[in-house]
CSV table of N, CA and C in Angstrom, one decimal:
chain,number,residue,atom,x,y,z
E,14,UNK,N,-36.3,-10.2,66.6
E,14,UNK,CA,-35.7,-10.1,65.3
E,14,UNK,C,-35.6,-11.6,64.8
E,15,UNK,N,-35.9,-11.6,63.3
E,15,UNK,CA,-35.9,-13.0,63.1
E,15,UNK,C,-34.6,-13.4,62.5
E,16,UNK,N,-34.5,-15.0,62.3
E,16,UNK,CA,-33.3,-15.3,61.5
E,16,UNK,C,-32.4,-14.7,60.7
E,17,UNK,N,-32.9,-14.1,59.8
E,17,UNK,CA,-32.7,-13.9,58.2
E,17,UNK,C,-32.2,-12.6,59.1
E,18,UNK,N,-32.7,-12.0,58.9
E,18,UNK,CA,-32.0,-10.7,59.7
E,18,UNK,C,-31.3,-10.7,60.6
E,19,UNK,N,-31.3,-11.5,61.5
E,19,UNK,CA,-29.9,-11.5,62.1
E,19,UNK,C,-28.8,-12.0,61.5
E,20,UNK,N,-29.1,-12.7,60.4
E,20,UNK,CA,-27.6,-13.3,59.8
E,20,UNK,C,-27.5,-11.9,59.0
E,21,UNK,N,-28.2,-11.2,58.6
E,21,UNK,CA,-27.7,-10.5,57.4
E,21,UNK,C,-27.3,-9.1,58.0
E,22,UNK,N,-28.1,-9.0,59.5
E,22,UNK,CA,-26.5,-8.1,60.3
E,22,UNK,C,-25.5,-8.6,60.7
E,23,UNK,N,-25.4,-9.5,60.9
E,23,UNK,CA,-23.8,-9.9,61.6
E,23,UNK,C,-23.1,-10.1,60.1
E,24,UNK,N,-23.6,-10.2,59.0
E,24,UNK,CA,-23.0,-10.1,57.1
E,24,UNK,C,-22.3,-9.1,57.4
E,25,UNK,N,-23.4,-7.7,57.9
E,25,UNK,CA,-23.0,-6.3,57.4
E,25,UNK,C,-21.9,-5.9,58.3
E,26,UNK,N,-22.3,-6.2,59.4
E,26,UNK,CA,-20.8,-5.8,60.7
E,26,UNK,C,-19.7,-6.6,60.3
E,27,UNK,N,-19.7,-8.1,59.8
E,27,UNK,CA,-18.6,-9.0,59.4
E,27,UNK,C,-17.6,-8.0,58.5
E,28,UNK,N,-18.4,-7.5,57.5
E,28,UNK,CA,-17.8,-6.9,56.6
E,28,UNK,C,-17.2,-5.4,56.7
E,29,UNK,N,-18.0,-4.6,57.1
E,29,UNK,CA,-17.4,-3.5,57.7
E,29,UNK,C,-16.1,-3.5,58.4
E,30,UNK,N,-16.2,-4.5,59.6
E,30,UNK,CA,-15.2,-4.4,60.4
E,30,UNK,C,-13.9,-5.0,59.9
E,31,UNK,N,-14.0,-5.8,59.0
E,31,UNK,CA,-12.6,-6.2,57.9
E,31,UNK,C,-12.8,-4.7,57.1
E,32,UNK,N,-13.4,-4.3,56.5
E,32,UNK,CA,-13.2,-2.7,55.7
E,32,UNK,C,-12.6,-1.8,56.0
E,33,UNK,N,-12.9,-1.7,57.5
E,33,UNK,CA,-12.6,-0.3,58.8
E,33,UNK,C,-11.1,-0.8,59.1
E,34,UNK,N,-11.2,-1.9,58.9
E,34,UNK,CA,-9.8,-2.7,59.7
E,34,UNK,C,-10.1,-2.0,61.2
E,35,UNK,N,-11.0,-2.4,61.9
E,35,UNK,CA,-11.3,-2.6,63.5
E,35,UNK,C,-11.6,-3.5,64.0
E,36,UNK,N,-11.7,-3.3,65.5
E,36,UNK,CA,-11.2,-4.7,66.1
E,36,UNK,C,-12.6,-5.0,66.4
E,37,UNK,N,-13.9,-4.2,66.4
E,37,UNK,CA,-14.9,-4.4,67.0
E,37,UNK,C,-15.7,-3.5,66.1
E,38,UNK,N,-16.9,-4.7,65.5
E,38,UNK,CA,-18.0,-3.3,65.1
E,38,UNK,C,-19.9,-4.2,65.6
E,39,UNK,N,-20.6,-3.2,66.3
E,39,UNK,CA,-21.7,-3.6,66.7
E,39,UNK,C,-22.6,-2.3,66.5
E,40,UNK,N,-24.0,-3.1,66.9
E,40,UNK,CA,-25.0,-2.3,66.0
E,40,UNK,C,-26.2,-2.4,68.0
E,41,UNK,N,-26.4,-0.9,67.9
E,41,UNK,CA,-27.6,-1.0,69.2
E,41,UNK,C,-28.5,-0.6,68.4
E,42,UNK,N,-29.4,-0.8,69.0
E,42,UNK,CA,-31.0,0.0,69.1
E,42,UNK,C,-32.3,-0.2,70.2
E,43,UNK,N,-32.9,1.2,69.8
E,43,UNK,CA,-34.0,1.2,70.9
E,43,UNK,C,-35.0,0.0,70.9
E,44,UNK,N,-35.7,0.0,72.1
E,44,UNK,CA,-36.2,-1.1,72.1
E,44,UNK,C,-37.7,-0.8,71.9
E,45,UNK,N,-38.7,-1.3,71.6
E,45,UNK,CA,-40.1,-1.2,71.0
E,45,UNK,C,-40.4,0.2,71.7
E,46,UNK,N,-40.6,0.6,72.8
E,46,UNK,CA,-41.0,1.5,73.7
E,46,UNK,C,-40.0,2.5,74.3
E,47,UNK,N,-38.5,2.5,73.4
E,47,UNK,CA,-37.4,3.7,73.4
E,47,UNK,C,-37.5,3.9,74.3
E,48,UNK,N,-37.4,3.1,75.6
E,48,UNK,CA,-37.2,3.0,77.3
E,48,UNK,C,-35.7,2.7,77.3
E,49,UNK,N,-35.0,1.7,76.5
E,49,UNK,CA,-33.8,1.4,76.7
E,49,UNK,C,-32.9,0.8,75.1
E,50,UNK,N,-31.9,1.1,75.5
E,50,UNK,CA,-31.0,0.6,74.5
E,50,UNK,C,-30.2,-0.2,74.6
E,51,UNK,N,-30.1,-1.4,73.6
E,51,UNK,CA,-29.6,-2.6,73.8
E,51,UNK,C,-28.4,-3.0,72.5
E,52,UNK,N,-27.6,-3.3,72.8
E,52,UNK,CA,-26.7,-4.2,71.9
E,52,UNK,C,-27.2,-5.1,71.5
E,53,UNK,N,-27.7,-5.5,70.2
E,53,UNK,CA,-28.0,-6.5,69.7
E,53,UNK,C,-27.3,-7.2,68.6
E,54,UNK,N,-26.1,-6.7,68.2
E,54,UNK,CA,-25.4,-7.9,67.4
E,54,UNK,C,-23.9,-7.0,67.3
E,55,UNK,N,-23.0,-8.4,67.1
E,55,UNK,CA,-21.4,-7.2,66.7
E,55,UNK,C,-20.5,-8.7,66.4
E,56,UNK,N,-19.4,-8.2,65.7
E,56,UNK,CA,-19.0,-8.8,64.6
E,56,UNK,C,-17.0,-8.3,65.3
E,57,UNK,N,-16.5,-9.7,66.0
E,57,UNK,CA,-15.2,-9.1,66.8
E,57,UNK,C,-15.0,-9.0,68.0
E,58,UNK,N,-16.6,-9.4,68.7
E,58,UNK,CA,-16.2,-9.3,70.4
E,58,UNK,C,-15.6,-10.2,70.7
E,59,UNK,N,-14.8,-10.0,71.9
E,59,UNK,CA,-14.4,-11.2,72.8
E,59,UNK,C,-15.2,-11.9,73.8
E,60,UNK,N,-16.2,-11.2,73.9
E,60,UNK,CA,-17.2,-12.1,74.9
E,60,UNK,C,-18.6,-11.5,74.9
E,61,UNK,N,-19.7,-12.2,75.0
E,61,UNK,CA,-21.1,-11.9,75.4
E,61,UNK,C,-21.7,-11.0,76.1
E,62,UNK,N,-20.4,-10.5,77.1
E,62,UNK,CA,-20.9,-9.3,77.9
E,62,UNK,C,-22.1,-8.2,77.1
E,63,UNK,N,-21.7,-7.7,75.9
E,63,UNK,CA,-22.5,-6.7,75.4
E,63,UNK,C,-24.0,-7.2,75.3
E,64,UNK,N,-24.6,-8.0,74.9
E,64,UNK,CA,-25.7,-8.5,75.3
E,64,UNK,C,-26.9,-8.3,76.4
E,65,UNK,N,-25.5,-8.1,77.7
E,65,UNK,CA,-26.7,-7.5,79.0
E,65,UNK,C,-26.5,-6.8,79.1
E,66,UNK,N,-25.8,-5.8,78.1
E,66,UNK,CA,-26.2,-4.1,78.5
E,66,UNK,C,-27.7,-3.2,78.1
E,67,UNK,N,-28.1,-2.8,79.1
E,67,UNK,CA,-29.2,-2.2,78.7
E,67,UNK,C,-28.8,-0.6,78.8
E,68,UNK,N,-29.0,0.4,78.1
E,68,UNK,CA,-28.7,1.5,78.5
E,68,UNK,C,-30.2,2.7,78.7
E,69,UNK,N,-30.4,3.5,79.5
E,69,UNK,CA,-31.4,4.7,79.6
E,69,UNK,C,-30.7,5.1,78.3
E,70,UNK,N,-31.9,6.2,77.6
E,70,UNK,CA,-31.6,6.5,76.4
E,70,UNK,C,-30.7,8.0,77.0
E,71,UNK,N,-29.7,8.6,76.6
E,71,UNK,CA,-28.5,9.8,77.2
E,71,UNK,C,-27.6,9.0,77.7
E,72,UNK,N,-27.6,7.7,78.1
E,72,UNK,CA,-27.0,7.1,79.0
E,72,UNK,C,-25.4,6.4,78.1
E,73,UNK,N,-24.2,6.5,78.1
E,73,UNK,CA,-23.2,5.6,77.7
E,73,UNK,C,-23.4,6.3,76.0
E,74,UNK,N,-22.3,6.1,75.4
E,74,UNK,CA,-21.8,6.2,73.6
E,74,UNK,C,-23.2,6.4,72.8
E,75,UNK,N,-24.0,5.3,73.5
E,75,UNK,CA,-25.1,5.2,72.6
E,75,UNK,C,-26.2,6.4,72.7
E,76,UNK,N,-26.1,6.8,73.8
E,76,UNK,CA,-27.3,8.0,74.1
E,76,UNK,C,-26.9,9.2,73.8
E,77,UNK,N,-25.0,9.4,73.8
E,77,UNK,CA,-25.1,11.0,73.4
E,77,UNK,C,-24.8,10.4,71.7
E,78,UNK,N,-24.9,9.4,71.3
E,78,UNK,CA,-25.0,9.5,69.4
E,78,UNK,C,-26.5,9.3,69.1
E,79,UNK,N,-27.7,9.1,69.9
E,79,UNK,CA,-29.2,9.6,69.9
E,79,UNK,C,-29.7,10.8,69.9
E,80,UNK,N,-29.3,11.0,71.1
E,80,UNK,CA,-29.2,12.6,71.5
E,80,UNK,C,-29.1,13.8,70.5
E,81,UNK,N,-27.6,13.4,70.3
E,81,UNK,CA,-27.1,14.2,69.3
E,81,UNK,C,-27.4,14.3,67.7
E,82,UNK,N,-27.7,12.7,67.4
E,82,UNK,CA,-28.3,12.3,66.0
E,82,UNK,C,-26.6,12.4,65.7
E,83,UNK,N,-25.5,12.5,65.9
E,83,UNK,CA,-24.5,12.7,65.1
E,83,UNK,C,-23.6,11.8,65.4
E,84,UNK,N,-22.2,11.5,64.8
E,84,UNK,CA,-21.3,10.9,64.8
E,84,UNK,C,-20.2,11.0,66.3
E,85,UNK,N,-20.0,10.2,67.1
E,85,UNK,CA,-19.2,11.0,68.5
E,85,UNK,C,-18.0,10.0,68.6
E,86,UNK,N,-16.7,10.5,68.8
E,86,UNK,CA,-15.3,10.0,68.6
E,86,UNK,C,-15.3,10.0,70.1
E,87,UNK,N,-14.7,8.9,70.5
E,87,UNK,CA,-14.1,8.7,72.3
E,87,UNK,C,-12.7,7.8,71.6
E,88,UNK,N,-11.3,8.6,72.3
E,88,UNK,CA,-10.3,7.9,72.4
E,88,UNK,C,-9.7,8.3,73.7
E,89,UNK,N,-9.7,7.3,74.3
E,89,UNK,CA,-9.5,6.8,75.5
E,89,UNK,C,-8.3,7.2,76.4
E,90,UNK,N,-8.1,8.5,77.3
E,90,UNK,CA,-6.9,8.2,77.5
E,90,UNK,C,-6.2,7.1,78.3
E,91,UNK,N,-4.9,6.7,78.2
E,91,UNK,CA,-4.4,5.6,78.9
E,91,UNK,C,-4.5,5.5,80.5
E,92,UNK,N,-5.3,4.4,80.7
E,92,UNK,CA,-5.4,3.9,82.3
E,92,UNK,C,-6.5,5.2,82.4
E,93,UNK,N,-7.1,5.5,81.7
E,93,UNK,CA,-8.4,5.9,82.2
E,93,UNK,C,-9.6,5.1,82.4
E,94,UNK,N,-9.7,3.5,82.8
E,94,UNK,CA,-10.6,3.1,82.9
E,94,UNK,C,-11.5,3.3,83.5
E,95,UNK,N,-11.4,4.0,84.7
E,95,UNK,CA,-12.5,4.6,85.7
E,95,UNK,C,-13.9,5.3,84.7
E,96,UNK,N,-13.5,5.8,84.2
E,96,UNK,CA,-14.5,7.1,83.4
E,96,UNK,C,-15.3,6.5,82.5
E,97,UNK,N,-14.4,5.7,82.1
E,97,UNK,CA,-15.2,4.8,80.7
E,97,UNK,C,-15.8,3.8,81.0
E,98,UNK,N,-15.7,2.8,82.0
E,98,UNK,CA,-16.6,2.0,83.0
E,98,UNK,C,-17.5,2.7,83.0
E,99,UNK,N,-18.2,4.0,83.7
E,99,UNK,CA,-19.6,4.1,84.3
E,99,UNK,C,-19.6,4.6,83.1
E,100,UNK,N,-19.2,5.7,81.9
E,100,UNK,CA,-19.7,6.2,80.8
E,100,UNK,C,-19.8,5.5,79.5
E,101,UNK,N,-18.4,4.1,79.5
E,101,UNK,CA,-19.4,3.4,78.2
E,101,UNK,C,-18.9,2.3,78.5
E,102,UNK,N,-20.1,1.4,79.3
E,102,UNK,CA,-19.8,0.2,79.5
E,102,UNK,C,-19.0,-0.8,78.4
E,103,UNK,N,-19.5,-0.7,76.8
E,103,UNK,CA,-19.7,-1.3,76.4
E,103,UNK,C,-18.0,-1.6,76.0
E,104,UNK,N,-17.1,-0.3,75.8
E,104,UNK,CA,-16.0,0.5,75.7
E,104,UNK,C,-15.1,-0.8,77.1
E,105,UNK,N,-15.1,-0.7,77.9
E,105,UNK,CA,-14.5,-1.5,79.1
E,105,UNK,C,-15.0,-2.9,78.8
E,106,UNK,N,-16.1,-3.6,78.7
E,106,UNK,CA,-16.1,-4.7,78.3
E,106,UNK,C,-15.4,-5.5,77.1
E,107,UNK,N,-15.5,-4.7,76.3
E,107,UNK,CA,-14.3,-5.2,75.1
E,107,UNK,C,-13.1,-4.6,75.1
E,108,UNK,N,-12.7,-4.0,76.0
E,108,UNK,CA,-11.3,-3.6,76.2
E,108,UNK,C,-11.0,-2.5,75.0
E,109,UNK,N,-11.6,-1.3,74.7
E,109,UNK,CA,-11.6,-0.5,73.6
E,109,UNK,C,-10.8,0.4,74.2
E,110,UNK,N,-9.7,1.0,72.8
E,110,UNK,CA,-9.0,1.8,73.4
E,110,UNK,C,-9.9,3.4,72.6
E,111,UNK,N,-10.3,3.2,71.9
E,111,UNK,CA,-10.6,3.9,70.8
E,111,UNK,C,-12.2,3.8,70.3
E,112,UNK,N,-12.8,4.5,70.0
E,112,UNK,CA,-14.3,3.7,69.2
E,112,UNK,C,-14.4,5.4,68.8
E,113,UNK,N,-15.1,5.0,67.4
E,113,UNK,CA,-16.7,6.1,66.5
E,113,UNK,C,-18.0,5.2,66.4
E,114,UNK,N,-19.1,6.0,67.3
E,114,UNK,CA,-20.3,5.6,66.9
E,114,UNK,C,-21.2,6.5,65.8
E,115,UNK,N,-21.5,5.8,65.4
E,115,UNK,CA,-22.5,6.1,64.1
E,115,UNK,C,-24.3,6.2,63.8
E,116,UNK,N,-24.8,7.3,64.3
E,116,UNK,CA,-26.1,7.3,64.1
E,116,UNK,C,-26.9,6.5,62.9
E,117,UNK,N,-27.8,5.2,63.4
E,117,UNK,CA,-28.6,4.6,62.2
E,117,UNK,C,-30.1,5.7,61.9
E,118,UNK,N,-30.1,6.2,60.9
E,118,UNK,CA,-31.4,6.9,60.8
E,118,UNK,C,-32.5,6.3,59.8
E,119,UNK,N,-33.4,6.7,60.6
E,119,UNK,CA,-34.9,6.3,59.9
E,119,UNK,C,-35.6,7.5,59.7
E,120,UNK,N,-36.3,8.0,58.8
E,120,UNK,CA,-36.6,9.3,58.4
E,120,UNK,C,-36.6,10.6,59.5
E,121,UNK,N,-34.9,10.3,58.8
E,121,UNK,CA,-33.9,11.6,60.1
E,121,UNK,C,-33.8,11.9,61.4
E,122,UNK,N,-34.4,10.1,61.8
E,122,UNK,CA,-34.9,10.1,63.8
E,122,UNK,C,-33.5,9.7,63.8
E,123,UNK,N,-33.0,9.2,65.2
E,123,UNK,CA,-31.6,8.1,65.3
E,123,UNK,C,-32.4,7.4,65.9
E,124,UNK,N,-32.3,5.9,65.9
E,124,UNK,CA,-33.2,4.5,66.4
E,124,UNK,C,-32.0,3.7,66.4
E,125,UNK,N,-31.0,3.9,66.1
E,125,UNK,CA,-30.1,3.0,66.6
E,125,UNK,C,-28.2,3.5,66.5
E,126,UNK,N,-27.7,2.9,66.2
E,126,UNK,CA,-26.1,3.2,66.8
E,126,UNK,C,-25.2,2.0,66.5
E,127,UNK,N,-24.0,2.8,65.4
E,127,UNK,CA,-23.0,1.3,64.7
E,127,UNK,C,-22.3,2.3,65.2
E,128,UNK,N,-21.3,0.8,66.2
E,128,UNK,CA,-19.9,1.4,67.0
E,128,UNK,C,-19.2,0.4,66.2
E,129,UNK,N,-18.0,1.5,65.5
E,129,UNK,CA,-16.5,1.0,65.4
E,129,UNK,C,-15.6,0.9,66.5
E,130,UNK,N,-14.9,0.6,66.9
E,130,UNK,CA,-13.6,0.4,68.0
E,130,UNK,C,-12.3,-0.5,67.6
E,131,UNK,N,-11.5,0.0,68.5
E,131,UNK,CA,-9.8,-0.4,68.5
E,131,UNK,C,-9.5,-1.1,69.9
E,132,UNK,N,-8.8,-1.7,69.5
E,132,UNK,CA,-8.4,-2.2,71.4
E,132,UNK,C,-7.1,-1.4,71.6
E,133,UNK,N,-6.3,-1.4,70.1
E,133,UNK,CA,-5.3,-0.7,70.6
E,133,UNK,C,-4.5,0.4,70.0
E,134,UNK,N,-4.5,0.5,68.2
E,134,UNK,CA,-4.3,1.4,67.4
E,134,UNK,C,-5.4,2.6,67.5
E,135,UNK,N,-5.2,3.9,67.2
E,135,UNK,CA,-6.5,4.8,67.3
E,135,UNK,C,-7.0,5.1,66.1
E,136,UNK,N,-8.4,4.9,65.5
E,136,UNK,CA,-9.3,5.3,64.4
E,136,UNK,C,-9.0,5.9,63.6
E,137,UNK,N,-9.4,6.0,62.5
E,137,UNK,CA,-9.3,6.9,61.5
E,137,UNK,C,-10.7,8.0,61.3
E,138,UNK,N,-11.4,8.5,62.0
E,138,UNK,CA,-12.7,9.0,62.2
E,138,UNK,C,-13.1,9.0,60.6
E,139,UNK,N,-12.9,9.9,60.4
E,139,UNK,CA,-13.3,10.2,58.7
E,139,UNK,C,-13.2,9.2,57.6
E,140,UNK,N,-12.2,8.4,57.7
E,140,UNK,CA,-12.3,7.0,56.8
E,140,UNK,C,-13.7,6.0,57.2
E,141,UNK,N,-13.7,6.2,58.6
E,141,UNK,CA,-14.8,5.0,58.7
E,141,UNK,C,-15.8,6.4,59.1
E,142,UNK,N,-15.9,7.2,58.5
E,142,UNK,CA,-17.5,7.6,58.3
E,142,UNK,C,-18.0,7.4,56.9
E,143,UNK,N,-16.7,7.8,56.0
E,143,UNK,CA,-17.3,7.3,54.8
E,143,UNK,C,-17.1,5.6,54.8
E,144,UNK,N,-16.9,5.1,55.3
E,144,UNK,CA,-16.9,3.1,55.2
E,144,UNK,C,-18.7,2.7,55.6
E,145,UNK,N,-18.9,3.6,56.9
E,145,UNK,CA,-19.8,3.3,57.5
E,145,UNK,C,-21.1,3.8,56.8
E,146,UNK,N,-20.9,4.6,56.3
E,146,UNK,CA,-22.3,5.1,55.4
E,146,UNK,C,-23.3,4.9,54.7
E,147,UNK,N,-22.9,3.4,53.6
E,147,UNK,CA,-23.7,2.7,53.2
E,147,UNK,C,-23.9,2.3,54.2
E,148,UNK,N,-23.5,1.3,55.4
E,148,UNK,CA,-23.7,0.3,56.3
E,148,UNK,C,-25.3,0.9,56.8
E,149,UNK,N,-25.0,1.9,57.1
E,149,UNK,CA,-25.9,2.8,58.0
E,149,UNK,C,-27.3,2.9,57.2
E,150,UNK,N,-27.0,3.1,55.9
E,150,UNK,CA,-28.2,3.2,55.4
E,150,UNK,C,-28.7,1.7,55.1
E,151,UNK,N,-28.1,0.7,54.3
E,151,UNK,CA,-28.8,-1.0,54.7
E,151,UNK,C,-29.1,-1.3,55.9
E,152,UNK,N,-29.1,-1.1,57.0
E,152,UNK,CA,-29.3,-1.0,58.3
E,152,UNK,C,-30.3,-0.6,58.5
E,153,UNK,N,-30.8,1.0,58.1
E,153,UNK,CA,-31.7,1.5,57.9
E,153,UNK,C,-33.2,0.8,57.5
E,154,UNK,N,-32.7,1.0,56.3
E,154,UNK,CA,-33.7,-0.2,55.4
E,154,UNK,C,-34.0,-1.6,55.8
E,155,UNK,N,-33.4,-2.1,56.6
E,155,UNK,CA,-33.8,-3.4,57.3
E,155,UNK,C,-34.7,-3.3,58.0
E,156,UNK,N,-34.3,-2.0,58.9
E,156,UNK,CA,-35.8,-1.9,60.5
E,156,UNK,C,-36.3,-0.8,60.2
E,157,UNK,N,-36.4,-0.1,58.8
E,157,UNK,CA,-37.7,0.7,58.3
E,157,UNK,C,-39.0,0.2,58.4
E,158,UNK,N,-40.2,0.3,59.0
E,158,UNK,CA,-41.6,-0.2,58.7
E,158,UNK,C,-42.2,-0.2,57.5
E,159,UNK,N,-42.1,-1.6,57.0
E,159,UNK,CA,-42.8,-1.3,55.1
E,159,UNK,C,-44.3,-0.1,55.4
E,160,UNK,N,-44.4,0.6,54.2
E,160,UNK,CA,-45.6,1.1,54.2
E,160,UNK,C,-44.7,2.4,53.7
């Protein structure tokens, strides 16, 4: 990914995640050969961890909002970190108490996935679907193939 584009995702996540009022907003996608899926930018973390996650596609938040093409709510119950460790790494690395992920679509495939999260208040699901909406579609239009 080049420059310009990465600044102008971390713009779109900057902004969202002041909109959503969340503590965390990041954007995955498949990788050239949809072998794995990777965190590649977010706007709120507390550390770099997300970066070396690679996920099989079904695998963690990101594979059942592929899978499914749809919108999937995880709120966390308390001191359940066991479950959320091996099912969403990404969820335990930033200490999420809460998260909505959001299918990015490209002519109605899913190729990628914007996660909102909470570390400690719980989401508003429906306010940040409609927040996330446009997001999802500039997103779109970024890693659409001209032609």
């Amino acid at each position: 990914m080049d420059e310009v584009t990465r600044k102008v995702i971390d713009r779109i996540l900057d902004e969202l995640r002041n909109t959503a009022s969340s503590d965390l907003a990041a954007l995955a996608w498949k990788d050239e050969e949809g072998r794995r899926i990777r965190w590649i930018a977010a706007s709120g973390n507390r550390n770099e961890r997300f970066r070396r996650m690679a996920l099989k596609p079904g695998k963690g938040i990101t594979g059942e909002v592929l899978r499914a093409g749809r919108m999937v709510v995880i709120a966390q119950a308390a001191g359940d970190t066991e479950s959320t460790a091996c099912d969403h790494p990404i969820m335990l690395a930033e200490q999420l108490q809460s998260a909505v992920a959001i299918p990015v679509l490209i002519d109605h495939k899913a190729y990628g996935v914007l996660l909102l999260g909470n570390r400690s208040s719980p989401l508003d699901a429906d306010a940040l679907l409609s927040a996330a909406g446009s997001v999802t579609e500039q997103l779109s239009r970024l890693f659409k193939p001209a032609g």
